[in-house]
PDB file of C-alpha atoms in Angstrom:
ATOM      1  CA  UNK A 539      20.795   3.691 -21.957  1.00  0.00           C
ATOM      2  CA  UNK A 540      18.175   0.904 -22.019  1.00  0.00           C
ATOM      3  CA  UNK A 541      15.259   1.360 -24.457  1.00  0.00           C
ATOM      4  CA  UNK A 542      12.284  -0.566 -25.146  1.00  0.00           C
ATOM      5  CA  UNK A 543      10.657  -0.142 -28.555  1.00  0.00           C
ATOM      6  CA  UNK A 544       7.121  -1.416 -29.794  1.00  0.00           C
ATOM      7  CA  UNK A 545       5.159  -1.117 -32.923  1.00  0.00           C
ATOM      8  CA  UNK A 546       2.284   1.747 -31.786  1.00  0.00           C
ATOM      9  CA  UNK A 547      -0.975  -0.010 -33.351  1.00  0.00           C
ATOM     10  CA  UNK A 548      -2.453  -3.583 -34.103  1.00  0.00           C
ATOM     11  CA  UNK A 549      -6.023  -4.125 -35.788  1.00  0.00           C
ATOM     12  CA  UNK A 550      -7.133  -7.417 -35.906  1.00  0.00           C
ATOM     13  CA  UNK A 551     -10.539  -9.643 -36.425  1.00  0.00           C
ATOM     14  CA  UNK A 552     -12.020 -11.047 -33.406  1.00  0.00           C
ATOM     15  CA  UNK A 553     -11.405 -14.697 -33.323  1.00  0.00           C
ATOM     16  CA  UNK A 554      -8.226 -14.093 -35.002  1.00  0.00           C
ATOM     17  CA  UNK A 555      -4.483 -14.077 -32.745  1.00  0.00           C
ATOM     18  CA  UNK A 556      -3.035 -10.955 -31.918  1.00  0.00           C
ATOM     19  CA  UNK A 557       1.134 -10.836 -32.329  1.00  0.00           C
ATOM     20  CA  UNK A 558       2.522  -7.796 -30.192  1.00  0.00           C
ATOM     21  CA  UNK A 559       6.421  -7.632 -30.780  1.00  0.00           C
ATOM     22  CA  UNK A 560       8.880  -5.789 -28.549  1.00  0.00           C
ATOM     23  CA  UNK A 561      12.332  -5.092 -28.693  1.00  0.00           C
ATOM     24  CA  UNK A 562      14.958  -4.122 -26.074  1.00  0.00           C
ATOM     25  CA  UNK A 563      18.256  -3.089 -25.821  1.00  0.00           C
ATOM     26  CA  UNK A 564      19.936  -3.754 -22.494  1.00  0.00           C
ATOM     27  CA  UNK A 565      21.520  -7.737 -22.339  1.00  0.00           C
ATOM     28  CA  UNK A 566      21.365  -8.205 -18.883  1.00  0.00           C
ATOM     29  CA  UNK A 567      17.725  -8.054 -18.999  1.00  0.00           C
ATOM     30  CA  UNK A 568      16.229 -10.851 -16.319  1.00  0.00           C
ATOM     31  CA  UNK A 569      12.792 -10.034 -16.195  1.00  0.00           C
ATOM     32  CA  UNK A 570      10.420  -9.104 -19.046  1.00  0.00           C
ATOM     33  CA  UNK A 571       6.792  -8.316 -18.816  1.00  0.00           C
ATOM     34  CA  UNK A 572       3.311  -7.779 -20.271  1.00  0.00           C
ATOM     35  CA  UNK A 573       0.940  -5.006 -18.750  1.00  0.00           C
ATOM     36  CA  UNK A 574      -2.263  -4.263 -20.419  1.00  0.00           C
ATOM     37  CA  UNK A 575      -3.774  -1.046 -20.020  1.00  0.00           C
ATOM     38  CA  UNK A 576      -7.721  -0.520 -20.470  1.00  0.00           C
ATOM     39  CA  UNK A 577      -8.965   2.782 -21.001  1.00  0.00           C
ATOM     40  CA  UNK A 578      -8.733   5.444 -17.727  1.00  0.00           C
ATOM     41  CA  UNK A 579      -7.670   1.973 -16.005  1.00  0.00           C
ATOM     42  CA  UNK A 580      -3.866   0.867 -14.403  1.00  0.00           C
ATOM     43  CA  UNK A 581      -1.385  -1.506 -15.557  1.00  0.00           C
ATOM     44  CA  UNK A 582      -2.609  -4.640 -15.349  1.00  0.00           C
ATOM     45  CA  UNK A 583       0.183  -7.439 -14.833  1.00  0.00           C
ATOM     46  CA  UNK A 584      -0.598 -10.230 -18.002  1.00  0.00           C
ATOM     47  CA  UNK A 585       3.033 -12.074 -18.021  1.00  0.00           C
ATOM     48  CA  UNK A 586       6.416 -12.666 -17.284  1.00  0.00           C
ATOM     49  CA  UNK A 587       9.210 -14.391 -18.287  1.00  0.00           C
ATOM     50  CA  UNK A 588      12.650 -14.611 -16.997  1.00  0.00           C
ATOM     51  CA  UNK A 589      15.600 -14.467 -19.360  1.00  0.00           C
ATOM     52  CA  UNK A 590      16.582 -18.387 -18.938  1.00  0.00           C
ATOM     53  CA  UNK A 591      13.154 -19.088 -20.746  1.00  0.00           C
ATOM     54  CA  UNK A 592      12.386 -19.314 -24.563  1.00  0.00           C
ATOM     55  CA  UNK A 593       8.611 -19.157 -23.661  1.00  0.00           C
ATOM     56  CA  UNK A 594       5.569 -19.509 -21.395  1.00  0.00           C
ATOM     57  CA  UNK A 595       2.024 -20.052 -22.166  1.00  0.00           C
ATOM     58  CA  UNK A 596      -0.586 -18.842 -19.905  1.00  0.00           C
ATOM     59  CA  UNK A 597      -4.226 -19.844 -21.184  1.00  0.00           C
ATOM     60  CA  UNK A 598      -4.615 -17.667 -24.568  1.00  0.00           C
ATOM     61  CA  UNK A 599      -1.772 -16.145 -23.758  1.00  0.00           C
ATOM     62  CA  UNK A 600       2.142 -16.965 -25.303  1.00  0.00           C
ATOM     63  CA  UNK A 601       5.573 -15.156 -24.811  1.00  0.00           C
ATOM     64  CA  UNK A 602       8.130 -16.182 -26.890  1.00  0.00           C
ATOM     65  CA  UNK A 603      11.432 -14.731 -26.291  1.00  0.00           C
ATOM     66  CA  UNK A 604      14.514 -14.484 -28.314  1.00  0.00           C
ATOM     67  CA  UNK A 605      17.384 -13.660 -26.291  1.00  0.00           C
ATOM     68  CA  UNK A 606      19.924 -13.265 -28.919  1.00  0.00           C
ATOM     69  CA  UNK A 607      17.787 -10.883 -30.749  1.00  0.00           C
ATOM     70  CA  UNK A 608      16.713  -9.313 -27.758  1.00  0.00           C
ATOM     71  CA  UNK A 609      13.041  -9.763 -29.130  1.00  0.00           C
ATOM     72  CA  UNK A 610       9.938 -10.578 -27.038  1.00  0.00           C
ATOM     73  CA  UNK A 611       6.731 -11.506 -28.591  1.00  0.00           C
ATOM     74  CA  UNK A 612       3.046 -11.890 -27.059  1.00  0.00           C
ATOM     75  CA  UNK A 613       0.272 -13.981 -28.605  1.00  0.00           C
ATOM     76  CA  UNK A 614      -3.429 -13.632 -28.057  1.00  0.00           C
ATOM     77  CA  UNK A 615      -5.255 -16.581 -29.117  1.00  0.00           C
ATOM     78  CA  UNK A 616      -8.922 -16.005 -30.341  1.00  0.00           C
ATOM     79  CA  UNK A 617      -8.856 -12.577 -29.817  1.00  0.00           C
ATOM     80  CA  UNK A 618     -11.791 -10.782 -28.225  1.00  0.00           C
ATOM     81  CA  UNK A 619     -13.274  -7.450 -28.517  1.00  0.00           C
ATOM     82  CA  UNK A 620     -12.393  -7.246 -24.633  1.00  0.00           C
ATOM     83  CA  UNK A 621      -8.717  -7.667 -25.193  1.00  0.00           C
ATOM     84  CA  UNK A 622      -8.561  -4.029 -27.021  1.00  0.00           C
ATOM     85  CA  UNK A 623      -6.260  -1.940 -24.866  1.00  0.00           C
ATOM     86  CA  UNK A 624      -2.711  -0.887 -24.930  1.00  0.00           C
ATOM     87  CA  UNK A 625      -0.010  -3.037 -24.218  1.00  0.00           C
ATOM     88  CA  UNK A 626       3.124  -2.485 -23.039  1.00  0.00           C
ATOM     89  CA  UNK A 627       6.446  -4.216 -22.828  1.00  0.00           C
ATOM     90  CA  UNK A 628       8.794  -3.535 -19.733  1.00  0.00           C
ATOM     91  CA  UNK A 629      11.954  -4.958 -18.779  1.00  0.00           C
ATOM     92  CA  UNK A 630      14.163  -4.938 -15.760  1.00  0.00           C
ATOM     93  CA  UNK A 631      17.345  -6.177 -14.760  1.00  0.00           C
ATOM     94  CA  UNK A 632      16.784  -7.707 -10.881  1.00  0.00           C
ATOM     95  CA  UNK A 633      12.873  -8.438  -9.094  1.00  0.00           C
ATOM     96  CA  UNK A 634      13.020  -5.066  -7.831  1.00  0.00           C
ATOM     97  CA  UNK A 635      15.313  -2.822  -9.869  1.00  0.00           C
ATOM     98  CA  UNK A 636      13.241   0.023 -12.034  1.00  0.00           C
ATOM     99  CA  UNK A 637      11.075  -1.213 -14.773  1.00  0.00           C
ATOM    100  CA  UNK A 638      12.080   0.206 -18.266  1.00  0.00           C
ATOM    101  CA  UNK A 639       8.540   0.361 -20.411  1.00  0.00           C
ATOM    102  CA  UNK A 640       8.180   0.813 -24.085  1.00  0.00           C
ATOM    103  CA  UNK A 641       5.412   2.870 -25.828  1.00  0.00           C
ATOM    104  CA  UNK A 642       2.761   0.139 -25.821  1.00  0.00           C
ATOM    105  CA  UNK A 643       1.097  -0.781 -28.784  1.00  0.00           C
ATOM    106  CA  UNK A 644      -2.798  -0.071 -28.821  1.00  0.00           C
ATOM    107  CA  UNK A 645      -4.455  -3.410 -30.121  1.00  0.00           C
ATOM    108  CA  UNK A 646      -7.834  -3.026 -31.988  1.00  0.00           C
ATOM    109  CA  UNK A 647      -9.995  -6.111 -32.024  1.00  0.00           C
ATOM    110  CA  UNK A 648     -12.902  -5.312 -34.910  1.00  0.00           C
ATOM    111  CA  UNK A 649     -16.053  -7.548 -34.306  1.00  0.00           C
TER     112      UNK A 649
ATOM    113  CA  UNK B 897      -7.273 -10.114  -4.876  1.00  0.00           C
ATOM    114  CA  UNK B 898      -5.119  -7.583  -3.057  1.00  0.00           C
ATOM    115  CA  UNK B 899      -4.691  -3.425  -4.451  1.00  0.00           C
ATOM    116  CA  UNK B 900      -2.820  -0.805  -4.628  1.00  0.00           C
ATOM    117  CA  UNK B 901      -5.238   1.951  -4.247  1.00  0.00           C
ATOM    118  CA  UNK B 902      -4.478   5.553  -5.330  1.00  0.00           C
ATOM    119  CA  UNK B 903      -6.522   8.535  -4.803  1.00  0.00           C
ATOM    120  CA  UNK B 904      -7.497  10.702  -5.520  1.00  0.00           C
ATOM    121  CA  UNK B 905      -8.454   9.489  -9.291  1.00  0.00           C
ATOM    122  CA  UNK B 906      -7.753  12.830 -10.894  1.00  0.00           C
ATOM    123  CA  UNK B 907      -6.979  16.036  -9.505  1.00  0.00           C
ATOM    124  CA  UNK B 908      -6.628  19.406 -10.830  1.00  0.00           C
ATOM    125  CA  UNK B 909      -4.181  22.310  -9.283  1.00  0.00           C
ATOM    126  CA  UNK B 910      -3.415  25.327 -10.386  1.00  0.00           C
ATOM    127  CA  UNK B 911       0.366  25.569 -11.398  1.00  0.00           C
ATOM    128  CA  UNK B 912       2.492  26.508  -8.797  1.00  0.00           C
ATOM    129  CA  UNK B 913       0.309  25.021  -6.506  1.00  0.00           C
ATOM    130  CA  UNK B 914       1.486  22.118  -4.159  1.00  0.00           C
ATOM    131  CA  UNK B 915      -0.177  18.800  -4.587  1.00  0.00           C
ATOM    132  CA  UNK B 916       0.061  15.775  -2.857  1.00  0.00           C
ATOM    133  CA  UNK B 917      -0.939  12.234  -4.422  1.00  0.00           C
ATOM    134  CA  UNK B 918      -1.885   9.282  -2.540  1.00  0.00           C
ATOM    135  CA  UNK B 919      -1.110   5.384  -2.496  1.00  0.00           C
ATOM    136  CA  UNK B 920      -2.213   2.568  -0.333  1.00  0.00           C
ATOM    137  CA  UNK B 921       0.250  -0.275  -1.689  1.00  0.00           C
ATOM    138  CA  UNK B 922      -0.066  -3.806  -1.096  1.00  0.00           C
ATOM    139  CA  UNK B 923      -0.034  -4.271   3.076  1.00  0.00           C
ATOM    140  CA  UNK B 924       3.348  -7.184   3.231  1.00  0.00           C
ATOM    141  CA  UNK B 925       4.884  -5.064   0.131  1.00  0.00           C
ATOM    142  CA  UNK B 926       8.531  -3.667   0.899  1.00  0.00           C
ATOM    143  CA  UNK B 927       9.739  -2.019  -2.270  1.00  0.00           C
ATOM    144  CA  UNK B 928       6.722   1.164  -3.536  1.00  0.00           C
ATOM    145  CA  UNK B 929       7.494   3.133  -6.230  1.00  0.00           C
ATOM    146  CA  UNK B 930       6.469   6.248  -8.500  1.00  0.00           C
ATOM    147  CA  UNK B 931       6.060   6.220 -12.471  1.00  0.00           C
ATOM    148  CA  UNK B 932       4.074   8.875 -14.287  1.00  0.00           C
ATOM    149  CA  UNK B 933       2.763   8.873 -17.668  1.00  0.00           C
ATOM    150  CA  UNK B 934       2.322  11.813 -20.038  1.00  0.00           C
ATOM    151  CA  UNK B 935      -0.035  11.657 -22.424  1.00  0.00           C
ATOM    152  CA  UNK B 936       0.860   9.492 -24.775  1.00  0.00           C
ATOM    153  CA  UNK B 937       4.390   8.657 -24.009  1.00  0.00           C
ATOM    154  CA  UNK B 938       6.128   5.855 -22.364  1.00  0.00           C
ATOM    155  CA  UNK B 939       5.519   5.495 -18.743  1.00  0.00           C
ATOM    156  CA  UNK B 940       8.534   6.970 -16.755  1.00  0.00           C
ATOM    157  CA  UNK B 941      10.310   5.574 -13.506  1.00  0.00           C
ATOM    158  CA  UNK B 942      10.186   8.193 -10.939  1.00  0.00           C
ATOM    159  CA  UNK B 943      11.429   6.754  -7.549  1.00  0.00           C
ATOM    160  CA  UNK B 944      11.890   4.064  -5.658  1.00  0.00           C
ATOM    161  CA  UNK B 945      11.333   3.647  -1.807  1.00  0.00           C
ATOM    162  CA  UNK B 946      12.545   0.958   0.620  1.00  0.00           C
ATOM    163  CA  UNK B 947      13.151   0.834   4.168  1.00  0.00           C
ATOM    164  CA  UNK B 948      12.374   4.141   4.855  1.00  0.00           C
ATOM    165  CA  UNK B 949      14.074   5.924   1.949  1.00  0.00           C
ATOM    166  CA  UNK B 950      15.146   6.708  -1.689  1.00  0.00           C
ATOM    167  CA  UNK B 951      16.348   3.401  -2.624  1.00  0.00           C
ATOM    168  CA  UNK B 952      16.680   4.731  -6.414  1.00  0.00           C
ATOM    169  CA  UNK B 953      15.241   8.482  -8.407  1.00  0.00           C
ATOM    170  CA  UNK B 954      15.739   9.127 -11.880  1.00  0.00           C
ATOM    171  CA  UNK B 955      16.427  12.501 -12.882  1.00  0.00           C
ATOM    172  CA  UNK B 956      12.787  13.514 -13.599  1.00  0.00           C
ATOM    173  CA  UNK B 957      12.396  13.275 -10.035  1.00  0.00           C
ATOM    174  CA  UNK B 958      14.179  16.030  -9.202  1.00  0.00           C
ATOM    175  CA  UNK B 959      13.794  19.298  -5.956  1.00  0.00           C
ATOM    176  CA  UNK B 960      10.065  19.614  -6.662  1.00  0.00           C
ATOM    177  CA  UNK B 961       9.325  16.290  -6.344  1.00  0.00           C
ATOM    178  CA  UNK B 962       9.343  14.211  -2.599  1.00  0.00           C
ATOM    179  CA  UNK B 963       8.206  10.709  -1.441  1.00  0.00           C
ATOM    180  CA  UNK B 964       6.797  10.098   2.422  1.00  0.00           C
ATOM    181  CA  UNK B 965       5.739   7.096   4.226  1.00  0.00           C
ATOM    182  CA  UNK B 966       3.717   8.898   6.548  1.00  0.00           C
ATOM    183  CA  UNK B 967       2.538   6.223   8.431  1.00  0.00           C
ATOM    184  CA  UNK B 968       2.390   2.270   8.352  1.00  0.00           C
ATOM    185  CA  UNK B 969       0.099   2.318   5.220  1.00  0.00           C
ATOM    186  CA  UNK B 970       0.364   4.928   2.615  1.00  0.00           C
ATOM    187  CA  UNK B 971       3.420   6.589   0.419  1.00  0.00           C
ATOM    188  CA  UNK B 972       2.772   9.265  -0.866  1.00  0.00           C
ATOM    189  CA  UNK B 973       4.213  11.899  -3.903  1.00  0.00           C
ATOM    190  CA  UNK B 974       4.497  15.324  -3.199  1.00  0.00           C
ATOM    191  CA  UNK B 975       4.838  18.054  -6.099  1.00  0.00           C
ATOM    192  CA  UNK B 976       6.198  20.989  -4.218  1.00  0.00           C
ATOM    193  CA  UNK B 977       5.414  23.961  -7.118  1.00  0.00           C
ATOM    194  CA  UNK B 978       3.847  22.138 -10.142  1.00  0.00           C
ATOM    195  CA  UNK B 979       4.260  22.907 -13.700  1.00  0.00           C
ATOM    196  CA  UNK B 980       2.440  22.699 -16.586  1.00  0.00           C
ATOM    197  CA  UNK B 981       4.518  19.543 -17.731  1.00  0.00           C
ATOM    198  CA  UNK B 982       4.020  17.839 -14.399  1.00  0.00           C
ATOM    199  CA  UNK B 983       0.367  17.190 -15.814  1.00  0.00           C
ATOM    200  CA  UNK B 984       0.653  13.178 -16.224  1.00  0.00           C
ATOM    201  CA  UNK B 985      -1.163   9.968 -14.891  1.00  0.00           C
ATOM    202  CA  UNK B 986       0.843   9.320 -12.003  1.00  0.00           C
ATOM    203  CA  UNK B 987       1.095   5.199 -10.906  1.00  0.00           C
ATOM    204  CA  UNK B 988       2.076   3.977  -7.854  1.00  0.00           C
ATOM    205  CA  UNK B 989       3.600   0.101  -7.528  1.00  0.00           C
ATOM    206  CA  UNK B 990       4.402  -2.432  -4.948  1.00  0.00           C
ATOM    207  CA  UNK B 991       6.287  -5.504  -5.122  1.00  0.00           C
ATOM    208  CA  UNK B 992       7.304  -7.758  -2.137  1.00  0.00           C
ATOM    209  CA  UNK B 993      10.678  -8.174  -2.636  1.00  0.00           C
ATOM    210  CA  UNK B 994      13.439 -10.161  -4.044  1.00  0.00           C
ATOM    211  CA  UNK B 995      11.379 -12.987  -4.095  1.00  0.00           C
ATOM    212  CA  UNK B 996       8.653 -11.558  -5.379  1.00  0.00           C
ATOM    213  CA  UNK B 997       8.610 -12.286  -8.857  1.00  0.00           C
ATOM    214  CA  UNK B 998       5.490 -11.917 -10.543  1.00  0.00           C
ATOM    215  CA  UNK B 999       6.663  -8.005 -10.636  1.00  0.00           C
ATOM    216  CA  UNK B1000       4.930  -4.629  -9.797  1.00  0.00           C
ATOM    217  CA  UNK B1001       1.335  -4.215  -8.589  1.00  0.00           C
ATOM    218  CA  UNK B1002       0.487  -0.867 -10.254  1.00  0.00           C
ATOM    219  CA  UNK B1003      -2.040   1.127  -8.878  1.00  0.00           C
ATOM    220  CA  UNK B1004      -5.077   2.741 -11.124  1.00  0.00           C
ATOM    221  CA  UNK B1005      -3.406   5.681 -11.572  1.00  0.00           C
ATOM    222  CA  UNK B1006      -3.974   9.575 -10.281  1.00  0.00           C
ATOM    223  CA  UNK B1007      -4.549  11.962 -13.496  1.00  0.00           C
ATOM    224  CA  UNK B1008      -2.744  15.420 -12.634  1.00  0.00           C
ATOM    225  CA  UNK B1009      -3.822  18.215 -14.741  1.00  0.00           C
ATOM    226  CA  UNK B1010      -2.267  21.709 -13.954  1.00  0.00           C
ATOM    227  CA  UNK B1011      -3.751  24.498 -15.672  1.00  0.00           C
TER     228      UNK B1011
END
């Protein structure tokens, strides 16, 4: 079945960028997203990117995806203490088919 | 910038005890799903609910579990007998539809603890 697997922590320096890397199985993946997830809080929508695309930059923010590896990547420029949360990779095949998440990785940004 | 709002925020039932968790998704939305989360584990599809039905369940969602759309405005998940492993953060999502594309609005979350 489809899986979605993410490294579970991150520690980095504030001011420093962030590299969250996420891996999935299933091919005919066309949509792949970023949710961050604050403490007691939702999932917050960061990104997308559709399978035709090698990346997309949104402010601090860059996906890079590599779809013969099946390997997705976001970047946090100049990390903040504020960007500490969990985030998780999800995947689905159509706009509206079931989203398939990974673990999340929690990302802690020391001051 | 519009919500999906869930309440109530956490609840805690007794198991075998009925509950019934609520969602107010996005008001032009068409698609409204389910996911639940146990502590810390992935988060899980449940259901999925368009025009008036089960569009797609997975097989967590099985006889205990049911989906409404009572009314114009809210969807709702009911948990007919709960167990101790239904305790989970339970998120409820929107999206508008095929051409909706910037994916799922996800709600805050309801935290179900059975004891």
């Amino acid at each position: 079945g489809e899986d979605v697997e993410q490294s579970l922590f991150l520690s980095v320096r504030e001011g420093d960028s962030s590299v969250i890397n996420c891996t999935y199985t299933d091919s005919s993946s066309t949509y792949l997203y970023w949710y961050k997830q604050e403490p007691g809080a939702g999932l917050q929508l960061l990104t997308y990117i559709f399978s035709n695309m090698d990346m997309k930059q949104d402010q601090r923010l860059t996906v890079l995806l590599n779809k013969k590896d099946k390997h997705l990547s976001l970047r946090i420029a100049d990390t903040q203490t504020g960007d500490s949360a969990i985030y998780f990779c999800a995947e689905s095949i159509r706009a509206n088919t079931p989203l398939v998440f990974g673990k999340g990785t929690r990302l802690s940004v020391i001051a | 910038e519009p919500e999906v709002t869930q309440t109530p925020s956490h609840q805690v039932t007794q198991m075998g005890q009925e509950v019934i968790l609520r969602c107010v998704p996005i008001s032009n939305h068409l698609y409204f799903y389910w996911y639940r989360q146990i502590l810390g584990q992935k988060v899980e599809f449940l259901v999925s609910f368009y025009n008036n039905e089960i569009s797609e369940k997975s097989e967590i969602f099985d006889d205990q579990f049911s989906v409404e759309r009572p009314d114009g405005s809210n969807f709702t998940l009911k948990i007919r007998s709960t167990k101790l492993e239904d305790s989970a953060m339970y998120f409820c999502a929107s999206t508008g539809g095929p051409s909706d594309r910037h994916g799922y609005t996800f709600g805050s979350g309801t935290r179900l603890t059975v004891v």
